[in-house]
Short mmCIF file of C-alpha atoms and ligand atoms in Angstrom, two decimals:
data_model
loop_
_atom_site.label_atom_id
_atom_site.label_comp_id
_atom_site.label_asym_id
_atom_site.label_seq_id
_atom_site.Cartn_x
_atom_site.Cartn_y
_atom_site.Cartn_z
CA MET A 425 58.60 -1.26 11.88
CA THR A 426 56.60 1.34 9.97
CA GLU A 427 57.95 4.52 8.65
CA VAL A 428 55.79 7.22 10.07
CA ALA A 429 55.62 11.05 10.01
CA PHE A 430 54.12 13.06 12.81
CA LEU A 431 53.32 16.75 12.20
CA GLY A 432 52.23 19.03 15.02
CA LEU A 433 54.37 18.73 18.22
CA GLY A 434 52.00 20.70 20.60
CA VAL A 435 50.85 19.69 24.04
CA MET A 436 49.26 16.47 22.59
CA GLY A 437 51.60 15.65 19.58
CA TYR A 438 54.94 15.89 21.07
CA PRO A 439 54.35 13.09 23.70
CA MET A 440 52.28 11.03 21.18
CA ALA A 441 55.22 11.06 18.58
CA GLY A 442 57.44 9.98 21.42
CA HIS A 443 55.18 7.03 22.14
CA LEU A 444 55.37 5.87 18.35
CA GLN A 445 59.09 5.92 18.40
CA ARG A 446 59.19 3.83 21.66
CA ALA A 447 56.92 1.48 20.23
CA GLY A 448 59.54 0.77 17.53
CA HIS A 449 58.42 2.88 14.55
CA ARG A 450 60.84 4.98 12.53
CA VAL A 451 59.40 8.50 13.28
CA GLN A 452 60.12 11.76 11.37
CA VAL A 453 58.56 14.89 12.82
CA TRP A 454 57.68 18.24 11.54
CA ASN A 455 56.52 21.37 13.51
CA ARG A 456 55.53 24.80 12.23
CA THR A 457 57.83 26.39 14.85
CA ARG A 458 61.22 24.53 14.27
CA ALA A 459 62.35 24.83 17.69
CA LYS A 460 59.84 22.22 18.97
CA ALA A 461 60.86 19.76 16.31
CA ASP A 462 64.63 20.22 17.20
CA ALA A 463 63.72 19.64 20.97
CA TRP A 464 61.88 16.47 19.89
CA CYS A 465 64.90 15.24 17.82
CA ALA A 466 67.31 16.02 20.60
CA GLN A 467 65.28 13.98 22.82
CA HIS A 468 64.41 11.04 20.50
CA GLY A 469 66.73 11.24 17.64
CA GLY A 470 66.40 11.86 14.04
CA GLN A 471 66.25 15.05 11.85
CA PRO A 472 63.18 17.36 11.47
CA ALA A 473 61.54 17.38 8.19
CA THR A 474 61.75 20.69 6.37
CA SER A 475 57.98 20.88 5.44
CA PRO A 476 54.81 18.75 5.46
CA ALA A 477 55.44 17.50 1.95
CA ASP A 478 58.92 16.54 3.05
CA ALA A 479 57.63 14.52 6.18
CA ALA A 480 55.02 12.77 3.88
CA ARG A 481 57.62 11.77 1.32
CA SER A 482 59.47 9.61 3.74
CA ALA A 483 56.52 7.93 5.36
CA SER A 484 53.80 5.32 4.66
CA ILE A 485 51.68 6.50 7.49
CA VAL A 486 51.48 10.20 8.28
CA LEU A 487 49.85 11.70 11.42
CA THR A 488 48.62 15.19 12.21
CA CYS A 489 47.67 16.88 15.36
CA VAL A 490 47.40 20.60 14.69
CA GLY A 491 44.70 23.08 15.66
CA ARG A 492 41.38 24.07 13.90
CA ASP A 493 39.97 23.46 10.32
CA ASP A 494 42.16 26.21 8.65
CA ASP A 495 45.29 24.85 10.19
CA LEU A 496 44.67 21.38 9.05
CA GLU A 497 43.81 22.53 5.61
CA SER A 498 46.92 24.40 5.22
CA VAL A 499 49.07 21.56 6.52
CA VAL A 500 47.50 19.09 4.27
CA LEU A 501 46.48 21.15 1.02
CA GLY A 502 49.03 24.05 1.21
CA PRO A 503 51.67 24.50 -1.48
CA ASP A 504 54.24 22.53 0.52
CA GLY A 505 51.59 20.48 2.18
CA ILE A 506 51.25 16.71 2.95
CA LEU A 507 49.19 16.10 -0.28
CA ALA A 508 52.08 17.39 -2.31
CA GLY A 509 54.41 14.73 -0.77
CA LEU A 510 52.28 11.81 0.01
CA ARG A 511 53.08 8.57 -1.93
CA PRO A 512 50.14 6.62 -3.32
CA GLY A 513 49.13 3.89 -1.03
CA SER A 514 49.96 5.94 2.09
CA LEU A 515 47.51 6.61 4.95
CA LEU A 516 46.78 9.88 6.62
CA ILE A 517 45.64 9.86 10.23
CA ASP A 518 44.37 12.99 11.73
CA HIS A 519 44.15 13.57 15.45
CA SER A 520 43.06 17.25 15.41
CA THR A 521 39.54 18.04 16.54
CA VAL A 522 37.96 19.61 13.43
CA SER A 523 34.67 19.52 11.60
CA ALA A 524 33.29 16.35 10.20
CA THR A 525 32.72 18.22 6.94
CA LEU A 526 36.50 18.82 6.68
CA SER A 527 37.30 15.38 7.47
CA ARG A 528 34.98 14.03 4.86
CA ARG A 529 36.36 16.32 2.30
CA LEU A 530 40.06 15.29 3.04
CA ALA A 531 38.89 11.57 2.88
CA ALA A 532 37.59 12.13 -0.68
CA MET A 533 40.54 14.08 -1.77
CA LEU A 534 43.00 11.57 -0.48
CA GLN A 535 41.12 8.61 -2.10
CA GLU A 536 41.29 10.38 -5.32
CA ALA A 537 45.09 10.42 -4.80
CA GLY A 538 45.10 6.83 -4.15
CA CYS A 539 45.54 7.25 -0.32
CA GLY A 540 43.64 6.43 2.87
CA PHE A 541 42.30 8.80 5.46
CA VAL A 542 41.25 8.14 9.06
CA ASP A 543 39.75 10.85 11.19
CA ALA A 544 40.99 9.95 14.74
CA PRO A 545 40.28 12.79 17.36
CA VAL A 546 41.38 11.81 20.72
CA SER A 547 40.24 12.39 24.46
CA GLY A 548 42.18 12.09 27.50
CA GLY A 549 44.02 15.42 27.64
CA GLN A 550 47.65 16.11 28.05
CA GLN A 551 48.12 13.58 30.77
CA GLY A 552 46.56 10.90 28.62
CA ALA A 553 48.99 11.85 25.93
CA ILE A 554 51.87 11.79 28.22
CA ASN A 555 50.80 8.44 29.72
CA GLY A 556 49.90 6.79 26.29
CA GLN A 557 46.23 6.32 27.63
CA LEU A 558 44.13 8.15 24.99
CA SER A 559 40.60 7.15 23.72
CA ILE A 560 40.44 7.46 20.04
CA PHE A 561 37.33 7.80 17.77
CA CYS A 562 38.08 6.37 14.41
CA GLY A 563 36.17 7.30 11.32
CA GLY A 564 37.02 5.82 7.77
CA SER A 565 36.86 2.68 5.74
CA ASP A 566 37.12 -0.60 7.44
CA SER A 567 40.70 -1.23 5.64
CA ASP A 568 41.97 2.24 6.66
CA VAL A 569 40.92 1.93 10.29
CA ALA A 570 42.34 -1.56 10.52
CA ARG A 571 45.61 -0.35 9.09
CA ALA A 572 45.69 2.46 11.68
CA ALA A 573 44.95 0.47 14.59
CA PRO A 574 48.36 -1.09 15.43
CA VAL A 575 49.97 2.29 15.13
CA LEU A 576 47.53 4.02 17.27
CA ALA A 577 48.02 1.25 19.90
CA ALA A 578 51.25 3.08 20.89
CA TYR A 579 49.19 5.64 22.83
CA ALA A 580 45.58 4.22 22.97
CA ARG A 581 43.86 3.09 26.10
CA ALA A 582 40.89 2.52 23.91
CA GLN A 583 40.19 2.93 20.28
CA ALA A 584 37.23 2.03 18.14
CA HIS A 585 35.97 2.29 14.59
CA VAL A 586 32.68 4.34 14.98
CA GLY A 587 31.60 4.69 11.36
CA PRO A 588 32.63 6.06 7.86
CA SER A 589 34.76 9.18 7.38
CA GLY A 590 33.68 12.07 9.63
CA SER A 591 32.10 9.84 12.28
CA GLY A 592 35.37 10.10 14.38
CA GLN A 593 34.77 13.70 14.68
CA LEU A 594 30.96 13.30 15.43
CA ALA A 595 31.88 10.95 18.30
CA LYS A 596 34.46 13.42 19.60
CA MET A 597 31.62 15.99 19.54
CA VAL A 598 29.51 13.71 21.82
CA ASN A 599 32.50 13.69 24.28
CA GLN A 600 32.87 17.47 24.10
CA ILE A 601 29.08 17.89 24.86
CA CYS A 602 29.62 15.61 27.96
CA VAL A 603 32.66 17.26 29.06
CA ALA A 604 31.14 20.78 28.95
CA GLY A 605 28.22 19.64 31.16
CA VAL A 606 30.39 18.08 33.55
CA LEU A 607 32.80 21.02 33.88
CA GLN A 608 29.85 23.50 34.32
CA GLY A 609 28.43 21.37 37.07
CA LEU A 610 31.63 20.85 38.78
CA SER A 611 32.40 24.61 38.62
CA GLU A 612 29.02 25.63 39.98
CA GLY A 613 29.24 23.04 42.69
CA MET A 614 32.68 24.23 43.90
CA HIS A 615 31.52 28.00 43.52
CA PHE A 616 28.52 27.12 45.68
CA ALA A 617 30.48 25.21 48.27
CA GLN A 618 33.16 28.30 48.45
CA ARG A 619 30.46 30.80 48.92
CA ALA A 620 28.37 28.72 51.43
CA GLY A 621 31.65 28.70 53.57
CA LEU A 622 32.13 24.94 53.33
CA ASP A 623 35.63 23.21 53.30
CA VAL A 624 35.70 22.79 49.62
CA ALA A 625 38.49 20.13 49.55
CA GLN A 626 36.69 18.06 52.15
CA VAL A 627 33.41 18.27 50.36
CA MET A 628 34.85 17.54 46.87
CA ALA A 629 36.58 14.54 48.36
CA LEU A 630 33.42 13.20 49.56
CA VAL A 631 31.48 14.10 46.27
CA GLY A 632 34.21 12.34 44.39
CA GLN A 633 33.47 9.12 46.05
CA GLY A 634 29.79 9.39 45.24
CA ALA A 635 27.44 9.78 42.43
CA GLY A 636 28.87 13.27 41.64
CA SER A 637 32.17 11.98 40.80
CA SER A 638 33.90 12.59 37.46
CA TRP A 639 37.26 12.53 35.59
CA GLN A 640 37.15 16.36 35.84
CA LEU A 641 36.46 16.22 39.57
CA ILE A 642 39.11 13.67 40.44
CA ASN A 643 41.79 15.34 38.39
CA ARG A 644 40.89 19.03 38.66
CA HIS A 645 39.33 20.01 41.93
CA ALA A 646 42.70 20.42 43.73
CA THR A 647 44.13 22.73 41.10
CA MET A 648 40.77 24.63 40.82
CA ILE A 649 40.88 25.37 44.65
CA ALA A 650 44.63 26.46 44.11
CA ASP A 651 43.55 28.83 41.27
CA GLN A 652 45.98 27.00 38.88
CA TYR A 653 45.06 26.86 35.26
CA ASP A 654 48.28 26.84 33.48
CA HIS A 655 47.98 23.16 32.29
CA GLY A 656 45.89 20.81 30.24
CA PHE A 657 43.20 21.48 27.58
CA ALA A 658 43.09 25.35 26.65
CA VAL A 659 39.86 27.22 26.61
CA ASP A 660 40.47 28.50 23.04
CA TRP A 661 40.43 24.88 21.92
CA MET A 662 37.29 24.01 23.75
CA ARG A 663 35.48 27.18 22.25
CA LYS A 664 36.56 25.82 18.84
CA ASP A 665 35.15 22.55 19.67
CA LEU A 666 31.81 23.82 20.97
CA ASP A 667 31.43 26.01 17.98
CA ILE A 668 31.93 22.83 15.74
CA VAL A 669 29.37 20.95 17.97
CA LEU A 670 26.78 23.69 17.76
CA ALA A 671 27.17 24.03 13.99
CA GLU A 672 26.70 20.29 13.54
CA ALA A 673 23.86 20.35 15.91
CA ALA A 674 22.00 23.12 13.92
CA GLY A 675 22.50 21.14 10.88
CA LEU A 676 20.78 18.28 12.62
CA GLY A 677 17.93 20.61 13.66
CA LEU A 678 18.89 20.11 17.30
CA SER A 679 19.02 22.50 20.14
CA LEU A 680 21.67 22.01 22.74
CA PRO A 681 20.85 24.75 25.34
CA GLY A 682 23.20 23.60 28.03
CA THR A 683 26.19 23.47 25.48
CA GLU A 684 25.32 26.75 24.20
CA HIS A 685 25.43 28.28 27.75
CA VAL A 686 28.71 26.61 28.59
CA ASN A 687 30.09 28.04 25.28
CA ASP A 688 29.05 31.50 26.39
CA CYS A 689 30.81 30.92 29.87
CA TYR A 690 33.94 30.08 27.94
CA ARG A 691 33.55 33.36 26.10
CA ALA A 692 33.59 35.06 29.41
CA VAL A 693 36.88 33.16 30.43
CA GLN A 694 38.39 34.41 27.12
CA ALA A 695 37.38 37.97 28.08
CA LEU A 696 39.24 37.45 31.29
CA GLY A 697 42.45 36.66 29.38
CA GLY A 698 42.11 32.92 29.86
CA GLY A 699 42.17 31.63 26.33
CA ARG A 700 45.19 29.36 27.15
CA TRP A 701 43.92 28.37 30.68
CA ASP A 702 42.68 24.75 31.24
CA THR A 703 39.05 24.32 30.75
CA SER A 704 38.52 23.89 34.55
CA SER A 705 38.78 27.71 34.51
CA LEU A 706 34.96 27.88 34.05
CA LEU A 707 35.23 28.43 37.93
CA LYS A 708 37.03 31.70 37.35
CA ALA A 709 34.17 33.12 35.25
CA LEU A 710 31.69 32.30 37.91
CA GLN A 711 33.89 33.98 40.64
CA ALA A 712 34.23 37.09 38.44
CA GLN A 713 30.57 37.30 37.77
CA THR A 714 29.40 37.00 41.48
CA PRO A 715 30.60 39.72 44.00
CA ASP A 716 32.10 38.45 47.20
CA HIS A 717 29.59 37.28 49.60
CA THR A 718 30.04 35.90 53.20
CA PRO A 719 26.99 34.00 54.15
CA PRO A 720 25.38 34.96 57.64
CA GLY A 721 26.94 32.67 60.31
CA ASN A 722 30.06 31.78 58.35
CA PRO A 723 32.84 34.04 59.44
CA SER A 724 35.45 34.72 56.80
N1 NAP B 692 45.34 19.66 24.74
C1 NAP B 692 44.30 18.75 24.90
O1 NAP B 692 44.14 18.22 25.99
C2 NAP B 692 43.71 18.17 23.69
C3 NAP B 692 42.77 16.94 24.01
C4 NAP B 692 42.14 16.50 22.88
C5 NAP B 692 42.21 16.93 21.67
N2 NAP B 692 43.02 18.08 21.36
C6 NAP B 692 43.04 18.66 20.12
O2 NAP B 692 44.33 18.30 19.48
C7 NAP B 692 44.69 19.35 18.69
C8 NAP B 692 46.20 19.86 19.22
O3 NAP B 692 46.01 20.35 20.44
P1 NAP B 692 47.26 20.77 21.44
O4 NAP B 692 46.80 20.96 22.69
O5 NAP B 692 48.39 19.79 21.23
O6 NAP B 692 47.44 22.15 20.79
P2 NAP B 692 48.73 23.10 20.95
O7 NAP B 692 49.65 22.66 22.16
O8 NAP B 692 48.33 24.51 20.79
O9 NAP B 692 49.66 22.66 19.58
C9 NAP B 692 49.10 22.86 18.40
C10 NAP B 692 49.99 22.30 17.39
O10 NAP B 692 49.49 22.61 16.04
C11 NAP B 692 50.39 23.27 15.31
N3 NAP B 692 49.65 24.25 14.40
C12 NAP B 692 48.73 25.12 14.72
N4 NAP B 692 48.36 25.73 13.68
C13 NAP B 692 49.19 25.32 12.60
C14 NAP B 692 49.35 25.74 11.29
N5 NAP B 692 48.42 26.53 10.77
N6 NAP B 692 50.08 25.13 10.60
C15 NAP B 692 51.01 24.43 11.19
N7 NAP B 692 51.01 23.83 12.38
C16 NAP B 692 50.03 24.53 13.02
C17 NAP B 692 51.29 23.96 16.30
O11 NAP B 692 52.44 24.47 15.73
P3 NAP B 692 53.49 25.58 16.41
O12 NAP B 692 54.19 24.89 17.56
O13 NAP B 692 54.17 26.24 15.43
O14 NAP B 692 52.39 26.56 17.18
C18 NAP B 692 51.32 22.94 17.38
O15 NAP B 692 52.32 22.04 17.07
C19 NAP B 692 43.69 20.33 18.71
O16 NAP B 692 42.73 20.24 17.58
C20 NAP B 692 42.94 20.15 19.91
O17 NAP B 692 41.59 20.55 19.93
C21 NAP B 692 43.56 18.71 22.54
#
């Protein structure tokens, strides 16, 4: 049994912390909005920590899953933050999707404090977190990543050490570039099918058994047809991720025109009020941009 603390009980963190407890670890949770920590403790037992520093004091391994760079910085470095409570020899594992620059900076600060750090962003979405089937991209030293691995096994379908600090975030950026392109293609394909008067469900079922298949198609096409977006991975988070990707690409002297275009399409979804909609809502932006058109020979 390891004494762990989990900070950030959102869509992802809440079920992930539950898996840690079911795997036999002693888990103390903290969440900025206390009600979520109370709900978690009512379900799994224990008492919420009163601050990130308080949570860190009780644990040898501390895990975070918060929002963007600023959020992680305040949780780790704030006046009552993790660093203020972390005992020397402890390990911080961060599951948030943030910049590689911040991950490297935190790793250096923690090393100075005699602690370890692993950047460990995840892929697999809300369903992957609930089912304990996440892919985890780990960046850090050999010894820190080896120490993290048995803990992460509680909710990992796959995990790998991809390089030194920051590399986990770089690998997650690759994931987001791929996901952005897949979702744009899926949305355009479904938009085309609708406007061409095809039976979209029938066509997508067939495409899903051929070379055009994808996780997004299999798991999202039915909800897209039903115009349901109140689930999954929020557009605001994808915008954050693609901004991080494009800044990193610019630093590498790379142009990613497809990713830039998808980022603009997500801006359009945000303008429709869809910041918290699932990322498959790219279809909504296409529908809003193109006036209704019934093709000749296809009665509405
Ligand atoms: N959802 C997905 O499918 C998915 C998949 C892969 C990666 N991720 C990444 O995982 C992270 C969390 O995503 P999520 O979907 O779980 O988000 P979420 O449901 O919006 O939850 C965010 C969590 O972070 C906390 N938080 C945010 N800002 C904070 C701050 N300044 N100080 C303290 N706590 C703060 C929130 O606390 P409150 O409850 O007080 O708001 C909440 O617990 C993000 O970096 C996201 O990009 C998400």
